[in-house]
mmCIF file of C-alpha atoms in Angstrom:
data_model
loop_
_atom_site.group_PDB
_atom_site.id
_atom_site.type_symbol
_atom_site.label_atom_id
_atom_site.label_comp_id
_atom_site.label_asym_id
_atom_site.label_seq_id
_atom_site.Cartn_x
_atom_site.Cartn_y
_atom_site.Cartn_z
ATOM 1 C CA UNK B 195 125.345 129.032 86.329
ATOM 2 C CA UNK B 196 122.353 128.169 88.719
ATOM 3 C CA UNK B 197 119.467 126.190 86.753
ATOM 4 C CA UNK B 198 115.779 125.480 88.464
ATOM 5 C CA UNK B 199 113.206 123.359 87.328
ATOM 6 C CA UNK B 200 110.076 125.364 86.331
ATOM 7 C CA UNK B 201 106.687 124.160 85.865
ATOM 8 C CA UNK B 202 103.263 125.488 84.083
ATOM 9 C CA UNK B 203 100.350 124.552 85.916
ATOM 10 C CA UNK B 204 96.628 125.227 85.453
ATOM 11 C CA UNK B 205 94.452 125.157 88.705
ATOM 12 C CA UNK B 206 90.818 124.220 89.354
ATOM 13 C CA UNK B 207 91.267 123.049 85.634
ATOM 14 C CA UNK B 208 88.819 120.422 84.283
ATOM 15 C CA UNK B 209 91.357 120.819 81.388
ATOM 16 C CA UNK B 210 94.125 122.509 79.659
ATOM 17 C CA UNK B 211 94.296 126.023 79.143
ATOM 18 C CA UNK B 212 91.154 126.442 81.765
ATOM 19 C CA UNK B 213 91.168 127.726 85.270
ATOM 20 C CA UNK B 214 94.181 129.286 86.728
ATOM 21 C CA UNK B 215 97.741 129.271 85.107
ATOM 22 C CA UNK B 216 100.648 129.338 87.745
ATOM 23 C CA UNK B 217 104.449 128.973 87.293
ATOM 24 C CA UNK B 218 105.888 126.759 90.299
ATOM 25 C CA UNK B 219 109.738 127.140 90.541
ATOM 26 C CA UNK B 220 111.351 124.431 92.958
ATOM 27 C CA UNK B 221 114.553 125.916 94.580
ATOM 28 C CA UNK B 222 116.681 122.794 96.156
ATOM 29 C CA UNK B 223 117.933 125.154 99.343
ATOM 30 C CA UNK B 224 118.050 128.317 101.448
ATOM 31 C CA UNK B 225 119.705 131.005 99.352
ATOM 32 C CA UNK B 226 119.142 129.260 95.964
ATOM 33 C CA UNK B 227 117.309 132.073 94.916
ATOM 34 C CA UNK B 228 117.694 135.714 96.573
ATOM 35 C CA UNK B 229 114.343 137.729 96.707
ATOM 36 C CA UNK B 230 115.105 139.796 94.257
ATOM 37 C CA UNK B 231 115.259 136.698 91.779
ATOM 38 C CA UNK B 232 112.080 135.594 92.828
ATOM 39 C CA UNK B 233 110.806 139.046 91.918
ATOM 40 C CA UNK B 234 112.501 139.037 88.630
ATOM 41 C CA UNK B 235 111.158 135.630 87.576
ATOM 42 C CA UNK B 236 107.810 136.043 88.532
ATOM 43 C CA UNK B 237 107.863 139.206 86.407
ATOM 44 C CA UNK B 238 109.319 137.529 83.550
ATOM 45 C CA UNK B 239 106.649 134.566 83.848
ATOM 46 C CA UNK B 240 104.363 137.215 84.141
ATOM 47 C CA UNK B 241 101.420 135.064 85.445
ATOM 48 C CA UNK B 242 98.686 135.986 88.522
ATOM 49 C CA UNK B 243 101.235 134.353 90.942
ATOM 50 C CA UNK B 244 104.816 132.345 90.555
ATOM 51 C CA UNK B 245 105.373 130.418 93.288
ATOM 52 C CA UNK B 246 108.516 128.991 94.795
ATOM 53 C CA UNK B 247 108.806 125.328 96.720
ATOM 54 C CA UNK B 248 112.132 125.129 98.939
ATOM 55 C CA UNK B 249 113.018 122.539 100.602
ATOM 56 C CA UNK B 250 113.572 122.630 104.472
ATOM 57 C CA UNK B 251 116.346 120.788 105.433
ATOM 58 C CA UNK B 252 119.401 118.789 104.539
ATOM 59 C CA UNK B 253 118.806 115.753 102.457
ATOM 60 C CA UNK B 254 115.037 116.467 102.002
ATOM 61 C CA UNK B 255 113.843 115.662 98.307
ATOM 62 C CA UNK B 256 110.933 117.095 96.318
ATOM 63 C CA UNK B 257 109.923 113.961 96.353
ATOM 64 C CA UNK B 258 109.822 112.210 99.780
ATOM 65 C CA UNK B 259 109.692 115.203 101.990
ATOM 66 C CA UNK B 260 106.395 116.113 103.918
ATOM 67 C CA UNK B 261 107.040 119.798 104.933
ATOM 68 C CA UNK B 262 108.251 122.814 102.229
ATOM 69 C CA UNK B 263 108.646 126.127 102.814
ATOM 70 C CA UNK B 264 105.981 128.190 100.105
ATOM 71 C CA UNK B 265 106.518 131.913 98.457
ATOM 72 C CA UNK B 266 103.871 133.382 95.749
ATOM 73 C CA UNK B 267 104.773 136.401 93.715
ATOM 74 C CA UNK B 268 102.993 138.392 91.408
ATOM 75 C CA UNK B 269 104.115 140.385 88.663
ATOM 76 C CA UNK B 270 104.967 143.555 91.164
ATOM 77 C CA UNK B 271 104.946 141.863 94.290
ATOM 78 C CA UNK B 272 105.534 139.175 97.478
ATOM 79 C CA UNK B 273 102.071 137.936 98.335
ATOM 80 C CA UNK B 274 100.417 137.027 101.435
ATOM 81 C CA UNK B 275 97.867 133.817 100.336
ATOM 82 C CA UNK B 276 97.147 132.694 96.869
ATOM 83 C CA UNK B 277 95.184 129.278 96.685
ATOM 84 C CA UNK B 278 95.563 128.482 93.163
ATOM 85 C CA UNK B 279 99.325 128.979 93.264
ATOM 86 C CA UNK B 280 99.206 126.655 96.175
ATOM 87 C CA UNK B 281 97.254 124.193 94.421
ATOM 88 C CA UNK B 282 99.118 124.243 91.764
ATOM 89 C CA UNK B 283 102.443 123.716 94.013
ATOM 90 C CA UNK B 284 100.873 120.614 95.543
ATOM 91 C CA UNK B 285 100.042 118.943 91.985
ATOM 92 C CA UNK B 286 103.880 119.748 91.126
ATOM 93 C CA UNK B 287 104.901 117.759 94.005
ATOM 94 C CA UNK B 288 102.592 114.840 93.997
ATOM 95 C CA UNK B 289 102.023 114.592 90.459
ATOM 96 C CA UNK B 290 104.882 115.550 88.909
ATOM 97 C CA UNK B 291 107.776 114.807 91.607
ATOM 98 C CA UNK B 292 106.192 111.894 92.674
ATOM 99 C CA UNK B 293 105.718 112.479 96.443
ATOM 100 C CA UNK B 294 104.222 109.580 97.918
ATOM 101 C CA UNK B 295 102.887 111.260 101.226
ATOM 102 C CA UNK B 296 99.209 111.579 101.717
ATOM 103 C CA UNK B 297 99.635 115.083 102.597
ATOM 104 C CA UNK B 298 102.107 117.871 102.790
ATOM 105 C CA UNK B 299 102.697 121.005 104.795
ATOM 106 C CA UNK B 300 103.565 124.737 103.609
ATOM 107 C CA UNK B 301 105.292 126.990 105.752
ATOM 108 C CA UNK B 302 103.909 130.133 104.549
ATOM 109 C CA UNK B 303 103.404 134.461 105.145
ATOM 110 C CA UNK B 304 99.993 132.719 106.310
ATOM 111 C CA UNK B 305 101.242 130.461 108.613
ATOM 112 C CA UNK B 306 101.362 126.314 107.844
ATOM 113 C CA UNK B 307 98.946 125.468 104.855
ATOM 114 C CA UNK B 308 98.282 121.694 104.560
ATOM 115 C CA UNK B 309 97.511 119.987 100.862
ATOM 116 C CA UNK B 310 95.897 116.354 100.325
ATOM 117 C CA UNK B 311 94.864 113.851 97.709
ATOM 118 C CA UNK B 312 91.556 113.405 97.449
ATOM 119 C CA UNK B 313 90.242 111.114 94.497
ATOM 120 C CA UNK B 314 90.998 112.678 90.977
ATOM 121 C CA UNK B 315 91.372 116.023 93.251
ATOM 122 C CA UNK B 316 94.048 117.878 95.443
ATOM 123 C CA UNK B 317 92.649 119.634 98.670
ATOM 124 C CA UNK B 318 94.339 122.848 99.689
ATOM 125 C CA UNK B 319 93.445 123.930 103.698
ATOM 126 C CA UNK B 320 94.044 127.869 103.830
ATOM 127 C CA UNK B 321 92.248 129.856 106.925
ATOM 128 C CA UNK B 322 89.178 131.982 106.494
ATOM 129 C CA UNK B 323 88.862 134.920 106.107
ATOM 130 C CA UNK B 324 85.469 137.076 107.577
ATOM 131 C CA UNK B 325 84.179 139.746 106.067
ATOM 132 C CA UNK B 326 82.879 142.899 108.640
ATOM 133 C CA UNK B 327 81.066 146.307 107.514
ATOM 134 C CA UNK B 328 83.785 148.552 108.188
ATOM 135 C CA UNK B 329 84.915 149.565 104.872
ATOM 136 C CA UNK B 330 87.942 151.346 103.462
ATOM 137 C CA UNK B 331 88.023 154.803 101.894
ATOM 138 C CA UNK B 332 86.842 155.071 98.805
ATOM 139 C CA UNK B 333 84.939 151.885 98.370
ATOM 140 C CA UNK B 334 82.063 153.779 96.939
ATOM 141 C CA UNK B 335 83.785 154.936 94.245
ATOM 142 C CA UNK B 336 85.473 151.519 93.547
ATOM 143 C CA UNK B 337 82.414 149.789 93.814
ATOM 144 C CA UNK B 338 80.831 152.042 91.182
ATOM 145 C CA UNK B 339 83.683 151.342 88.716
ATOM 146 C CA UNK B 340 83.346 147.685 89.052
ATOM 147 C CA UNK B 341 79.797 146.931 88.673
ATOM 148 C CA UNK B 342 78.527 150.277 86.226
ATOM 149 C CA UNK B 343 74.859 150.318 86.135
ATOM 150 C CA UNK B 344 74.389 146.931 88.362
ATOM 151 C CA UNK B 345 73.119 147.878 92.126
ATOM 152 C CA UNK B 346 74.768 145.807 95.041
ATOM 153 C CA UNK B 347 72.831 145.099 97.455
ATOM 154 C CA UNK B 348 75.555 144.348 100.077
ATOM 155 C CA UNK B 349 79.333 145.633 100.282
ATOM 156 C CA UNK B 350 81.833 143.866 102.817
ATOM 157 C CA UNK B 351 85.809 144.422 103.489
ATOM 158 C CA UNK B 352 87.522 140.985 104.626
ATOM 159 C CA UNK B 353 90.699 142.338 106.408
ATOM 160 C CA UNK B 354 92.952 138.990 106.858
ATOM 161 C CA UNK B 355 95.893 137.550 104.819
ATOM 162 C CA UNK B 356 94.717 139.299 101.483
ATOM 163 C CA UNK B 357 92.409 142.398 102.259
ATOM 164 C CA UNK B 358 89.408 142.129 99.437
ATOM 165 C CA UNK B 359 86.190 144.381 99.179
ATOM 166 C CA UNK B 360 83.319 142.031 98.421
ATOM 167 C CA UNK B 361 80.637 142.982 96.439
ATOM 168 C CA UNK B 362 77.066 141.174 96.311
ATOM 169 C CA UNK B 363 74.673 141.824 93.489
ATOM 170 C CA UNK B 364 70.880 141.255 93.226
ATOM 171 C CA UNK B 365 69.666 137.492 92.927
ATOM 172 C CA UNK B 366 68.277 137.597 89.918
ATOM 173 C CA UNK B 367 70.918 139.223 87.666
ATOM 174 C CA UNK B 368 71.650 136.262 85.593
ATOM 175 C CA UNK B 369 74.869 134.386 84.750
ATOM 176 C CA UNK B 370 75.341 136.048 81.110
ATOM 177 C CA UNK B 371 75.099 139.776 82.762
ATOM 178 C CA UNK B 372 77.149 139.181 85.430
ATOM 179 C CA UNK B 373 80.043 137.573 82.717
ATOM 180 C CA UNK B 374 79.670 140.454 80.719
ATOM 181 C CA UNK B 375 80.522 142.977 83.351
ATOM 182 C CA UNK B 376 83.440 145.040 82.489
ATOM 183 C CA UNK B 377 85.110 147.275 85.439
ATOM 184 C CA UNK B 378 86.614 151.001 84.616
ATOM 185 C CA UNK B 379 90.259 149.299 85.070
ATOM 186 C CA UNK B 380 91.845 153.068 84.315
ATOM 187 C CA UNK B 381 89.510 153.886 86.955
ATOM 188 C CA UNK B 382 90.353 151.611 89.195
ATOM 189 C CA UNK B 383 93.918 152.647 89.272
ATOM 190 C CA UNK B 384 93.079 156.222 89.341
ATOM 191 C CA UNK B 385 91.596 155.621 92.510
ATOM 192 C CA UNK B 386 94.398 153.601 94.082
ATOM 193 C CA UNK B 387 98.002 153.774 92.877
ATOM 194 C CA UNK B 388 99.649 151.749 95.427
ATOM 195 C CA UNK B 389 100.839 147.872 95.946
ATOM 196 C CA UNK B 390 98.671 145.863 98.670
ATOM 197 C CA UNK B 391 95.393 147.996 97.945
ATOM 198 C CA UNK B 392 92.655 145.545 98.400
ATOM 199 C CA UNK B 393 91.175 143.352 95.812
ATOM 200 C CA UNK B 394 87.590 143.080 94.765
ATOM 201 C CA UNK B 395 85.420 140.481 94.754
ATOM 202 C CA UNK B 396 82.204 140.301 92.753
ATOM 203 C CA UNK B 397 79.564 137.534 93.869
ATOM 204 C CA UNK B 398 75.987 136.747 93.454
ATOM 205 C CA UNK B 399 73.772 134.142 94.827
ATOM 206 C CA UNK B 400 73.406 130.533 91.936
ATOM 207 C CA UNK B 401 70.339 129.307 91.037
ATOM 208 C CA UNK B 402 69.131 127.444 88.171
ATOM 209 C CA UNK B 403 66.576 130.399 87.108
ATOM 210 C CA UNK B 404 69.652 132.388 85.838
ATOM 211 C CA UNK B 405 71.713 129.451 84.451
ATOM 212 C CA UNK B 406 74.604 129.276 87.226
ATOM 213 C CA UNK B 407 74.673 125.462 86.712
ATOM 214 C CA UNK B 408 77.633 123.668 85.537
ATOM 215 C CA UNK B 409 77.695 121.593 81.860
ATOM 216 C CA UNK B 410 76.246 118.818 83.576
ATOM 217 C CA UNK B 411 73.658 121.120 85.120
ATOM 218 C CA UNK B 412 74.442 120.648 88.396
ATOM 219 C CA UNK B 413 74.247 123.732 89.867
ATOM 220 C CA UNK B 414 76.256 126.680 91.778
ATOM 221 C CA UNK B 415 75.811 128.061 95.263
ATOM 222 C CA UNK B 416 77.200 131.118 94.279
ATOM 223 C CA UNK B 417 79.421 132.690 91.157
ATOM 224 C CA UNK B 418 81.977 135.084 91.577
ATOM 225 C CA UNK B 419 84.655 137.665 89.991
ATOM 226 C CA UNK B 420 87.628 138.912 91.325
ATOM 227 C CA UNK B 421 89.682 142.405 90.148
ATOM 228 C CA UNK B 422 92.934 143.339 91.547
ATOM 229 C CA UNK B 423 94.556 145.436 89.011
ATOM 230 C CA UNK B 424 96.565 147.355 91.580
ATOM 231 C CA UNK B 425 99.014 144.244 92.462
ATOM 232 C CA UNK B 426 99.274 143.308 88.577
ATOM 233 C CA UNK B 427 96.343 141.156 88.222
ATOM 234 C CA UNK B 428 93.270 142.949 86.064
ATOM 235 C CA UNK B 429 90.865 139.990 86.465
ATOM 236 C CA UNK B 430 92.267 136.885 88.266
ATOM 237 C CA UNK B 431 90.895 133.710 86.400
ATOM 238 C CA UNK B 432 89.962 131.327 89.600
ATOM 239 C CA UNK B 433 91.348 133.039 93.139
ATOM 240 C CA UNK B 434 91.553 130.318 95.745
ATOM 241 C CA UNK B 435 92.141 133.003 98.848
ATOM 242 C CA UNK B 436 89.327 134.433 97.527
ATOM 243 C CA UNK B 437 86.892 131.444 98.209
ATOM 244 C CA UNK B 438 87.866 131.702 101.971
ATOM 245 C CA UNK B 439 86.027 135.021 101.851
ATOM 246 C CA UNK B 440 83.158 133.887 100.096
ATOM 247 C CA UNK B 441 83.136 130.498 102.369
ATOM 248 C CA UNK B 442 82.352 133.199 105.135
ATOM 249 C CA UNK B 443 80.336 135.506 103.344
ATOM 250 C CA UNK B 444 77.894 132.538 101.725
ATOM 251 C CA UNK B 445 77.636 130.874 104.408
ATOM 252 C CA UNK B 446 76.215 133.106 106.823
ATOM 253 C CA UNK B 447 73.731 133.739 104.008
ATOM 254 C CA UNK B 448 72.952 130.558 102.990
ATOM 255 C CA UNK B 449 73.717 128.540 106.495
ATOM 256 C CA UNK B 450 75.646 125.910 105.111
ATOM 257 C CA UNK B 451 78.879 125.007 104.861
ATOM 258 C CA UNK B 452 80.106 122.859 101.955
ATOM 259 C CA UNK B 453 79.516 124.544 98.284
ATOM 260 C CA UNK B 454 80.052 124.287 94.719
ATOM 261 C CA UNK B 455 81.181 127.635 93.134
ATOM 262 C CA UNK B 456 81.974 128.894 90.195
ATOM 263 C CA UNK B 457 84.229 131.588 89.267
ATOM 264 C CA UNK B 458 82.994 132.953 85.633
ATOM 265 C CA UNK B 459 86.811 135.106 84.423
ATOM 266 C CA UNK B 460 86.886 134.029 80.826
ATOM 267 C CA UNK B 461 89.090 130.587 81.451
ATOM 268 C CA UNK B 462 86.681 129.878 84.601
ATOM 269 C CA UNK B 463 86.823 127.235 87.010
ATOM 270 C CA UNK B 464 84.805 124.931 89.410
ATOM 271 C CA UNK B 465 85.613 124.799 92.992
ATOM 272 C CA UNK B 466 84.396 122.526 95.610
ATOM 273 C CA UNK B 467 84.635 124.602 99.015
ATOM 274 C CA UNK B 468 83.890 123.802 102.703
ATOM 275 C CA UNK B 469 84.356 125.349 106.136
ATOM 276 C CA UNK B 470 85.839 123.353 108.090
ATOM 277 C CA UNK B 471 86.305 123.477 112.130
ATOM 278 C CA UNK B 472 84.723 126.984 111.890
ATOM 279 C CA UNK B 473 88.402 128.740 111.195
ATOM 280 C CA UNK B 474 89.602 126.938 108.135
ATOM 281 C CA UNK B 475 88.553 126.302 104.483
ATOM 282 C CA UNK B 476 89.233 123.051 102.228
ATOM 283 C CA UNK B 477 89.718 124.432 98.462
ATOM 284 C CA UNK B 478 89.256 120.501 96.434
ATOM 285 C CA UNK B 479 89.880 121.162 92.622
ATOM 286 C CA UNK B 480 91.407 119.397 89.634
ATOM 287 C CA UNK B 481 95.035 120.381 87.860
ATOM 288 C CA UNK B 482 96.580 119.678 84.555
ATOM 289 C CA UNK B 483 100.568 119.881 84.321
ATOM 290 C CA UNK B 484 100.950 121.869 80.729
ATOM 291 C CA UNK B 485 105.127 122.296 80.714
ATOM 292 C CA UNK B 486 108.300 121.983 82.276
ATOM 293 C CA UNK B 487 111.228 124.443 81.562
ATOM 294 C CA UNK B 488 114.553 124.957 83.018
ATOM 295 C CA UNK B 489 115.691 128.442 84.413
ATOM 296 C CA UNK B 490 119.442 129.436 83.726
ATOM 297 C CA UNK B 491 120.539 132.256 86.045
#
């Protein structure tokens, strides 16, 4: 019998049972776990994303080693990027494992991804990802089944790691009518029936006016959605790799680089965001730890 240690974690949570769940299974070598028993688990954990932590090489530990080698799964599928799985990876090893290191590397589908301590926060460094007006087929009618009677008044396609449709509405539509915006999910699949169709993200400009401020009133640069029933995720709760489409998208907008967000799914979550170096994005969020299981194969 081979046994794993699993862990429940909630990302860019200011609490339990907010922000983003993610299981994080830690396999001890190459081979542990086939592919196919990645697939399986993450469908039986049934969460956004499952990820799996391996270690690298020979007498590495979860808890002194400084590189890992990082997989996220959804319900249906291998992923490219997911942020809040990666968060949620990097609280598993530093807060829960113990690793002493000031940072630690992923080797990823998306290349190295580096995570950090920062105060009462972990920093996750994923790269951006720009959006461009060349849209895919059918994004009218997707569009249109996401927002109902809203009008965007700008519609993107980011085509890196994770390819999302972004969708901007009107400044003023305030923070209780965007919440309560309910896509055509039958639609949606209607429209696309395949794994890998893109995701969508729904965003509009903060401002006090509509009440995108946080409980302490400090406000948001921008709230957003995100829909991707098509890889097993309806409405994702808080989507890191989504944030390093927004990064790009807000700040050409807004010309700045550093920004509080907010992403309003009905657990929610804060994010603090910035560019950084032009090609990257720093994700910094808070974690809480809810359970640790063992898996029995």
């Amino acid at each position: 019998m081979k046994t794993f240690e699993l862990y429940f974690v909630d990302a860019f949570a200011s609490k339990p049972f907010t922000g983003n769940p993610a299981a994080v299974c830690l396999v001890e070598y190459e081979g542990g776990l086939s592919e196919d028993e990645k697939q399986k688990i993450a469908t039986e954990m049934n969460q956004a994303e499952t990820a799996f932590i391996q270690l690298l090489n020979p007498g590495d530990t979860f808890e002194k080693a400084s590189k890992f080698k990082l997989q996220w799964f959804t319900p249906v599928m291998e992923v490219n990027l997911c942020g809040h799985a990666t968060l949620a990876s990097s609280a598993t090893l530093f807060r829960v494992k113990g690793n002493n290191n000031d940072s630690i590397k992923f080797q990823t589908r998306s290349g190295r991804l580096i995570a950090k301590k920062k105060g009462d926060c972990i920093a996750i460094n994923l790269p951006i990802n720009r959006c461009n007006s060349e849209l895919p087929q059918d994004t009218d009618e997707i569009v249109q089944l996401v927002v109902g009677a809203h009008k965007p008044i700008d519609v993107q396609f980011a085509p890196g790691a994770n390819s999302e449709i972004l969708v901007r509405l009107p400044d003023d539509v305030s923070r209780t009518e965007f919440e309560a915006i309910c896509p055509d999910m039958h639609g949606l699949l209607q429209v696309y029936n395949f794994k890998g169709a893109p995701g969508v993200i729904l965003t509009v400009k903060g401002n006090k006016d509509t009440g995108a401020v946080d409980e302490g009133g400090r406000p948001f640069d921008f709230l957003s959605r995100y829909f991707d029933p098509w890889n097993g995720i309806p409405e994702d709760p808080v989507t890191g790799a989504a944030h390093c489409v927004l990064a790009a998208y807000w700040q050409k907008i807004l010309g700045k680089e550093t920004f509080y967000a907010r992403q309003c799914s009905k657990r929610g979550g804060n994010l603090e965001v910035c560019i950084l170096d032009g090609d990257r994005v720093e994700l910094a969020g808070t974690v809480a730890v809810i359970f640790k299981g063992t898996i029995r194969l």
